[in-house]
Short mmCIF file of C-alpha atoms in Angstrom, two decimals:
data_model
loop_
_atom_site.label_atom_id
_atom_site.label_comp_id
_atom_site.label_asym_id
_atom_site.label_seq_id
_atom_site.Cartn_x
_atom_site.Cartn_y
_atom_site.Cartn_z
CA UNK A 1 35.64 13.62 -1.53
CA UNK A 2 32.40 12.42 -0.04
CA UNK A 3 32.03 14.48 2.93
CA UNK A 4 32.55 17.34 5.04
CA UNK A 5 32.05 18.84 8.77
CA UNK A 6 31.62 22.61 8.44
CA UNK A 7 31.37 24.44 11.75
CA UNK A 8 29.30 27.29 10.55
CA UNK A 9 29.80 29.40 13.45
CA UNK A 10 31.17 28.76 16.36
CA UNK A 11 28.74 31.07 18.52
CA UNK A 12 26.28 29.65 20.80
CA UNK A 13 23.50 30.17 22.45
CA UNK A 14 25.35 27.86 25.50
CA UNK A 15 28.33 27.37 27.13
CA UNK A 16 28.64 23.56 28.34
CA UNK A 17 31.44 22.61 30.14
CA UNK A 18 31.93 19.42 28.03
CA UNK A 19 32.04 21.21 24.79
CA UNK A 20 34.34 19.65 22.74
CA UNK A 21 34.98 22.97 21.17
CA UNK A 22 34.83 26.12 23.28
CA UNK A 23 31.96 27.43 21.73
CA UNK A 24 30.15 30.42 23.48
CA UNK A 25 27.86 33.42 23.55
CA UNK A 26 31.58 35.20 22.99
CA UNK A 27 32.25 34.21 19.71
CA UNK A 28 30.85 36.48 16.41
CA UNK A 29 29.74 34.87 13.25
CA UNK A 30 32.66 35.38 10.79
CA UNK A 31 32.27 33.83 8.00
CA UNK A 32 29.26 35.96 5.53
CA UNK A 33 26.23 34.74 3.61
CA UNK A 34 28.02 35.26 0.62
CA UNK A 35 30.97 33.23 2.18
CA UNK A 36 28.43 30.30 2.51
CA UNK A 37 27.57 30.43 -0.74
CA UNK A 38 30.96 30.31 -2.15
CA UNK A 39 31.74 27.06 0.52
CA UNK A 40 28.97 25.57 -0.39
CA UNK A 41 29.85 25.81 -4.70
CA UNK A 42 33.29 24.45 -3.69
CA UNK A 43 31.92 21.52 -1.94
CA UNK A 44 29.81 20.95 -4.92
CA UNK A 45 32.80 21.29 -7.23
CA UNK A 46 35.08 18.82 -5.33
CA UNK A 47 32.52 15.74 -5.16
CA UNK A 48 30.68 16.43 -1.58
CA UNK A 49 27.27 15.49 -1.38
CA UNK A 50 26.82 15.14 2.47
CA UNK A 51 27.90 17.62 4.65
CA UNK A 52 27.65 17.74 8.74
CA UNK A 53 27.09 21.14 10.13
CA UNK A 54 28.23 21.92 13.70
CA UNK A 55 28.46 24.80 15.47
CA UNK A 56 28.73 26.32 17.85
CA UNK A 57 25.24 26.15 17.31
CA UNK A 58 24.12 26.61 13.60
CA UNK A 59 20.36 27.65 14.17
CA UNK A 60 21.81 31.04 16.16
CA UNK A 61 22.92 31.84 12.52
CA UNK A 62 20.27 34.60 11.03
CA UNK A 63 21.15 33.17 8.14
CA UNK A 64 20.68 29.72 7.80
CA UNK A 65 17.84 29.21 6.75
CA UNK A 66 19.20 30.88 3.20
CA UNK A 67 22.31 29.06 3.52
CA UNK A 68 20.49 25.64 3.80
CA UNK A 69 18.13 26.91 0.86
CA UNK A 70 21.01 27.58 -1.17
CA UNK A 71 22.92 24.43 -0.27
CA UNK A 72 19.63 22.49 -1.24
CA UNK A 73 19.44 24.01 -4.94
CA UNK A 74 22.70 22.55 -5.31
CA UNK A 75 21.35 19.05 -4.21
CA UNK A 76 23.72 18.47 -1.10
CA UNK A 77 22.65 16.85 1.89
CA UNK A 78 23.58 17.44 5.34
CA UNK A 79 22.86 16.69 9.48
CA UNK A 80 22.55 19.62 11.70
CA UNK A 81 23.63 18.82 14.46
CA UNK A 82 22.05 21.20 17.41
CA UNK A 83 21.09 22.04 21.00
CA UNK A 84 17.63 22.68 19.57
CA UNK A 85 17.03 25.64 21.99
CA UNK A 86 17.70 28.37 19.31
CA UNK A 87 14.94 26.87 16.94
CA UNK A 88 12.20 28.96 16.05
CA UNK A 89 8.28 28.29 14.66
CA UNK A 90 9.25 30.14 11.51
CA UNK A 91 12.75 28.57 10.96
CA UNK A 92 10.94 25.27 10.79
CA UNK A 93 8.42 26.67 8.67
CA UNK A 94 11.16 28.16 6.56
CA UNK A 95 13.07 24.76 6.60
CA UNK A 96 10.31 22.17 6.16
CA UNK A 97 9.99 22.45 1.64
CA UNK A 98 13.81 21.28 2.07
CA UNK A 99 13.32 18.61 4.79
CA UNK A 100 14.14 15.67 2.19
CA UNK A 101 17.58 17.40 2.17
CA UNK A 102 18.20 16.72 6.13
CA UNK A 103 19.95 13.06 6.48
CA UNK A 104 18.69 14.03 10.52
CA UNK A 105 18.88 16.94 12.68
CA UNK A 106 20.60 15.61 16.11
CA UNK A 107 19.47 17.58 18.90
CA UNK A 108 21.52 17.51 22.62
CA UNK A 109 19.38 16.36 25.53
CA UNK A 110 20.81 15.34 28.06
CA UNK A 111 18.59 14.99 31.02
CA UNK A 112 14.59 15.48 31.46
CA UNK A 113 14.55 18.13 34.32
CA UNK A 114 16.15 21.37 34.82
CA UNK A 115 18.27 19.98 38.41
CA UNK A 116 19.68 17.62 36.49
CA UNK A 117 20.52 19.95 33.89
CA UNK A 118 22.35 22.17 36.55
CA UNK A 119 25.30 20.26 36.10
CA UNK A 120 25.40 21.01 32.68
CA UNK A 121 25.09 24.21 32.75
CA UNK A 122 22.31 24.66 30.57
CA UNK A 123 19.49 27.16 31.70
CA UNK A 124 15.86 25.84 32.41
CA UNK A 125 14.66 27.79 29.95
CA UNK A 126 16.64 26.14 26.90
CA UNK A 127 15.73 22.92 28.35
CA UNK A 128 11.87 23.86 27.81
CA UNK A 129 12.96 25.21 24.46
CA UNK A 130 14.90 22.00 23.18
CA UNK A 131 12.29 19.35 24.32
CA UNK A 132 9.37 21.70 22.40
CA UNK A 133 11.20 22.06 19.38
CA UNK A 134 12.18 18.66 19.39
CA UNK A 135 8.24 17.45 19.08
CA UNK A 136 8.05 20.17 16.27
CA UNK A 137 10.63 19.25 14.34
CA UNK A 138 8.39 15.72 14.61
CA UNK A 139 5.62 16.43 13.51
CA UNK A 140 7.33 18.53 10.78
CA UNK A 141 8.47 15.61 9.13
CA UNK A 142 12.29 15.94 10.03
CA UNK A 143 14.40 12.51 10.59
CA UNK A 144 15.39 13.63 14.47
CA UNK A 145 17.88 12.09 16.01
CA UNK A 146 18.52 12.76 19.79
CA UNK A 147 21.84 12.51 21.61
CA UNK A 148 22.30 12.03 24.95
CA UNK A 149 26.08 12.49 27.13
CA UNK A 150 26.73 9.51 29.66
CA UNK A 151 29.14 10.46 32.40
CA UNK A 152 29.10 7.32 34.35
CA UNK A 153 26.57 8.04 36.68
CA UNK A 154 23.36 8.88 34.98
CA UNK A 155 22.41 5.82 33.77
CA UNK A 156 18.58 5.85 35.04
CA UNK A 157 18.85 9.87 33.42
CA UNK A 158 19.65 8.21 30.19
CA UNK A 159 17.00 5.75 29.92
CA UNK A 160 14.36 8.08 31.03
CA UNK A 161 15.81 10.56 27.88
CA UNK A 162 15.12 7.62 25.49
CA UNK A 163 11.93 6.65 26.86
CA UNK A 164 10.68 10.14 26.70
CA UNK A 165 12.27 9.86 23.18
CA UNK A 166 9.75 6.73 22.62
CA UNK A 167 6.73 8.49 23.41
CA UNK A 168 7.67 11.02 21.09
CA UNK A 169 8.55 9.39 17.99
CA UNK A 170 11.99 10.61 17.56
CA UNK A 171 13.67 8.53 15.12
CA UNK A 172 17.03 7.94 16.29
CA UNK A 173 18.90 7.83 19.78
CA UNK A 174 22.65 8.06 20.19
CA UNK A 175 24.33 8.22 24.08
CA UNK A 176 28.04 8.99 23.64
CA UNK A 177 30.33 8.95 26.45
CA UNK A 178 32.92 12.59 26.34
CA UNK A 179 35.74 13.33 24.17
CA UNK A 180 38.73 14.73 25.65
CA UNK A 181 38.67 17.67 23.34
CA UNK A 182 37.97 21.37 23.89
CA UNK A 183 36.68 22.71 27.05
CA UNK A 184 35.99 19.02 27.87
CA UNK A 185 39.53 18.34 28.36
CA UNK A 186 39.35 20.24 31.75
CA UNK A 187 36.18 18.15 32.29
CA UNK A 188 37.01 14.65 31.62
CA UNK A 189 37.29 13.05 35.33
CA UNK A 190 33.76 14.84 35.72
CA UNK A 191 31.77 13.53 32.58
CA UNK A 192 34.20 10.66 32.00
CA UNK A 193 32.59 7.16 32.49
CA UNK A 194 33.39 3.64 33.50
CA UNK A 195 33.87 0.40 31.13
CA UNK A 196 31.49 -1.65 33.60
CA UNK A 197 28.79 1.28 33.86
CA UNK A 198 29.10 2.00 29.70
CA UNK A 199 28.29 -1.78 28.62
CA UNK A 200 25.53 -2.25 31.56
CA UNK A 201 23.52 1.35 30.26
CA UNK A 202 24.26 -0.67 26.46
CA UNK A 203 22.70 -3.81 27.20
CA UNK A 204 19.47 -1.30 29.31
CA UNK A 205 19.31 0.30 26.11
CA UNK A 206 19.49 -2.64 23.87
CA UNK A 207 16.54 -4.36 26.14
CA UNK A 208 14.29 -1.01 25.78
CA UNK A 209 14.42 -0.91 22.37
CA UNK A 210 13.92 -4.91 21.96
CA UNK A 211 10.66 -4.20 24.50
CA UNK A 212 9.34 -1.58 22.45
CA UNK A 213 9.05 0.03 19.28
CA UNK A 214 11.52 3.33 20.26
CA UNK A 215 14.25 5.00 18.55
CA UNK A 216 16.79 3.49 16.65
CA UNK A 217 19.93 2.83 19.07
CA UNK A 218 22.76 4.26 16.75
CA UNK A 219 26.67 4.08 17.79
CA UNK A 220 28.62 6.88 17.65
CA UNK A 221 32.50 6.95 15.35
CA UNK A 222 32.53 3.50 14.67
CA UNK A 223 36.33 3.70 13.26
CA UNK A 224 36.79 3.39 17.16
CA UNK A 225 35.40 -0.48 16.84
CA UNK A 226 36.72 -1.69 13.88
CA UNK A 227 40.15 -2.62 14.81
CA UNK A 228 38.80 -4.12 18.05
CA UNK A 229 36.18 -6.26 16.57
CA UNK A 230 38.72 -7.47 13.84
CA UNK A 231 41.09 -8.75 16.59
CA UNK A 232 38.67 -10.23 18.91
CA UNK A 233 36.06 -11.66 17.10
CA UNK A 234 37.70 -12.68 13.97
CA UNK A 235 35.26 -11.37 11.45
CA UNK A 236 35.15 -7.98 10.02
CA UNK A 237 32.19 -6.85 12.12
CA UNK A 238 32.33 -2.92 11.37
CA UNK A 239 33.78 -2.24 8.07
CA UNK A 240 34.63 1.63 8.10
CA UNK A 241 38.05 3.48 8.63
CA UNK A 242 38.79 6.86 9.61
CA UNK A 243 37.53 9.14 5.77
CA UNK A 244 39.55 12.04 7.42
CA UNK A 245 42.01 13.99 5.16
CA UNK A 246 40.67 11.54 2.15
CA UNK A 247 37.10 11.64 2.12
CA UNK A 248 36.20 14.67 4.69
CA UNK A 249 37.72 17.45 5.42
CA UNK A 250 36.98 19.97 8.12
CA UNK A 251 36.06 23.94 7.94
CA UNK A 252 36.01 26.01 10.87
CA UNK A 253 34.25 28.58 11.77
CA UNK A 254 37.02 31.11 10.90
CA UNK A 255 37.12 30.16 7.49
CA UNK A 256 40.34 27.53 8.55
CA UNK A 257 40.69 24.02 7.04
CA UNK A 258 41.55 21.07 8.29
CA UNK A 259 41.89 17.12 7.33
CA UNK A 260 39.81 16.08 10.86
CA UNK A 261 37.72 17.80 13.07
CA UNK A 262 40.26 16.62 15.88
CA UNK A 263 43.18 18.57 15.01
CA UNK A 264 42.09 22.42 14.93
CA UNK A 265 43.71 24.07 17.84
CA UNK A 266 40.17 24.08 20.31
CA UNK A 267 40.87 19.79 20.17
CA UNK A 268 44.18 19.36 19.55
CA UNK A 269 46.36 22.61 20.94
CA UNK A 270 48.05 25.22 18.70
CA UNK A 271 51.30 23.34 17.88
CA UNK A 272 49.24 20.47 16.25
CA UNK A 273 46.84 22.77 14.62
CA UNK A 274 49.81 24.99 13.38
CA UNK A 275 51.24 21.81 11.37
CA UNK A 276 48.09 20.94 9.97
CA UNK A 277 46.72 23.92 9.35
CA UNK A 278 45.58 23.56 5.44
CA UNK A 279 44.92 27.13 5.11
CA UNK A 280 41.69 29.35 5.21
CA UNK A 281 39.10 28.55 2.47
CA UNK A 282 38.46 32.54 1.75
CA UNK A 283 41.72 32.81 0.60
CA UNK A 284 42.46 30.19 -1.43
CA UNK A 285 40.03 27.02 -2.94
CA UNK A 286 39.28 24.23 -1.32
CA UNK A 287 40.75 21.81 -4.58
CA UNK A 288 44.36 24.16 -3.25
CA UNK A 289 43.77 23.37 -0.09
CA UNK A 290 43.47 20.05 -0.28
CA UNK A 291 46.74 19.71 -1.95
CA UNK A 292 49.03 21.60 0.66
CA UNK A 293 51.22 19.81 2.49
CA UNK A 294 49.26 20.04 5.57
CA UNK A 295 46.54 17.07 3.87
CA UNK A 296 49.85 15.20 2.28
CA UNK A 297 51.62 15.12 5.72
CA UNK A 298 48.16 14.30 7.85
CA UNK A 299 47.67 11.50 4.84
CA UNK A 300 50.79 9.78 5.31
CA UNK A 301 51.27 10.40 9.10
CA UNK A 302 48.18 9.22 10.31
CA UNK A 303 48.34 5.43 10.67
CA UNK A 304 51.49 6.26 12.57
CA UNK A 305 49.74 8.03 14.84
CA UNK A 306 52.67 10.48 15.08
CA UNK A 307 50.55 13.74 14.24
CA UNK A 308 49.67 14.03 17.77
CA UNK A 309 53.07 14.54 19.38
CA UNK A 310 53.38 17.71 21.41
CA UNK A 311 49.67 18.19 21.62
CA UNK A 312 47.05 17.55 23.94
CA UNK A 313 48.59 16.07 27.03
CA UNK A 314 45.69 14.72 28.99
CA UNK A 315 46.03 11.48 29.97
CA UNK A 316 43.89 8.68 29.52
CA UNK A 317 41.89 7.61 32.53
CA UNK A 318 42.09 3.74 31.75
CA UNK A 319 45.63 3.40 31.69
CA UNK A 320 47.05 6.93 32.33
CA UNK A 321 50.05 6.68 29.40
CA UNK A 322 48.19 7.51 26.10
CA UNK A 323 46.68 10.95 25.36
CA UNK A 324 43.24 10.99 25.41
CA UNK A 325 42.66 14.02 22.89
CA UNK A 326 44.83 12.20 20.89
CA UNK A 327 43.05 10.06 17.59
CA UNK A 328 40.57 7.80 18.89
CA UNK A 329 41.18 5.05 15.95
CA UNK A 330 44.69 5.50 15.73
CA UNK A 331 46.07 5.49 19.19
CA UNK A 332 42.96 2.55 20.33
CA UNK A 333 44.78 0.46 17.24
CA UNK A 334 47.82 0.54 19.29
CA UNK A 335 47.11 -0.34 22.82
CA UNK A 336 44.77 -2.73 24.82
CA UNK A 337 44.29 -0.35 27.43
CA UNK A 338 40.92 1.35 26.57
CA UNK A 339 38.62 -0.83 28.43
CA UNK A 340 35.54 0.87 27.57
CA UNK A 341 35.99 0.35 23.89
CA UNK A 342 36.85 -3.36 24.42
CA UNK A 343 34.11 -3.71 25.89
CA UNK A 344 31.66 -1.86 23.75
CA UNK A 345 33.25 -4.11 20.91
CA UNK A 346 32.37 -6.93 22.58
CA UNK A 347 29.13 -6.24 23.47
CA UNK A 348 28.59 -5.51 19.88
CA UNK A 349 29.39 -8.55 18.80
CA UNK A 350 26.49 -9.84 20.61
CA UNK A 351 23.78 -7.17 19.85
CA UNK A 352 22.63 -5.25 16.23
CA UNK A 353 23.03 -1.66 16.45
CA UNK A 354 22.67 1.26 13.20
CA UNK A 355 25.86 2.78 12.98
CA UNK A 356 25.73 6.69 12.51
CA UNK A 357 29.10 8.66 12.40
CA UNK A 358 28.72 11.54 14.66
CA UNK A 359 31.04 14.47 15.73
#
């Protein structure tokens, strides 16, 4: 095992509409400190070295900064990945001796300006927040990594993000287009975007960064590519497959574990999380878990791209047959009709971009 994505709460400060996993100010922290601790020895004990922590939003977490410290004395490695509104003068503080142990800390901005934000549904206030602690975490040394949503019509809104970005000296830049998962589903036609729109705000990004010394322009999941870029160009131009179920895992907030983050029941609906439902980690080890049925059935059914019958049944906007919560490398392996990733393969062909795997 070489990774993991461990949603260490699944409270939030926020409640976007495009969350991909109906977080909220309504959930409670449930797993304890000294539940941390004991995930973060098993992680240890089964190989992990990186680990991705989501939330919810992980810096709401009292705790944290003695998790992290913990997780650090046992020489893991992690992203954060964050709204950066919950972040605090002292948590940095607290969190800068143990800054070599952040791989990046990815903050959400999506827009400069609180009107545009209104769409979002993110308060001014968290907006001010984000941006500030984003120049902190800075000029604290952190490798910062900013990620901004395109929804098809917010191009110029993008560019002005990563130009602000620029000025800043934020390392990295990632703009990811919506998943069809979570409380997103019921926003997709809103926040969804365009192949034509997607590859022209690519190439505006690709010629900013080319103009100027900004942040790195990193791609999002490559898995999605590979296939594609196989087929079409004829050379292996993204080597990666999908590591979930054999080299990550997932742990929810509850405690619950999963082989992918796309199959708990907030992404994937309860009949698909049911089936693939590992079992909860403070009830049994994670080396037990990981040798239920649930990862042996996942492991075998996955090229198939069976797993996902009976679950999410939004459809995808290209062609409106496949199932757009559905697996994004298994199900784009299997049809032509995703335009936008065509075309982002394509365009990639062209152009040199870092790839980062991000949730």
């Amino acid at each position: 095992m070489i990774g993991a994505d461990w949603e260490i709460t699944k409270r939030c400060n926020q409640r976007c509409s495009f969350c991909l996993n109906n977080s909220g100010p309504e959930h409670r922290d449930i797993l304890t400190t000294d539940d941390c601790f004991r995930i973060v020895d098993q992680l240890v004990e089964i190989g992990v070295f990186h680990v991705v922590i989501t939330g919810g939003e992980p810096f709401v977490r009292p705790d944290i900064a003695e998790v992290l410290i913990y997780a650090a004395s046992k020489n893991l490695i992690w992203t954060v990945t964050s709204n950066g509104s919950a972040l605090t003068d002292s948590l940095i503080d607290k969190l800068s001796p143990i800054r070599s142990h952040f791989r990046s800390i990815q903050i959400s901005l999506h827009a400069l300006d609180a009107v545009t934000y209104e769409g979002y549904e993110i308060s001014p206030t968290d907006l001010a927040a984000s941006k500030a602690n984003i120049i902190k975490l800075v000029k604290a040394g952190f490798v910062t990594t900013v990620i901004c949503l395109f929804k098809g019509d917010n191009e110029a809104g993008v560019l002005e993000v990563y130009d602000w970005c620029s000025g800043h000296g934020v390392d990295g830049f990632i703009s990811s287009q919506i998943k069809s998962s979570g409380r997103a589903i019921d926003s997709f036609s809103q926040f969804g975007s365009e192949k034509a729109k997607w590859i022209q705000l690519l190439s505006a990004l690709y010629d900013k960064k080319n103009e100027s010394v900004g942040p790195d322009l990193l791609i999002s999941e490559p898995a999605l590519f590979q296939k594609y870029a196989n087929k079409r160009a004829g050379v292996d131009l993204i080597k990666y497959s999908c590591p979930a179920g054999t080299d990550t895992l997932m742990i929810k907030g509850n405690g619950d574990v999963y082989p992918c983050p796309f199959i708990s029941e907030d992404c994937s609906g309860s009949i698909v999380a049911q089936e693939f439902r590992a079992g909860n980690i403070r009830e049994s080890s994670l080396q037990q878990l990981m040798r239920t049925q649930a990862f042996a059935r996942f492991n075998s059914n996955v090229e198939s791209a069976q797993i996902f019958k009976g679950g999410v049944d939004q459809k995808c906007v290209s062609c409106g047959e496949h199932k757009a919560g559905n697996c994004r490398p298994c199900q784009l392996a299997k049809s032509d009709c995703h335009d936008s990733v065509r075309a982002t393969t394509d365009f990639l062909r062209q152009k040199t971009f870092r790839i980062a795997t991000v949730r």
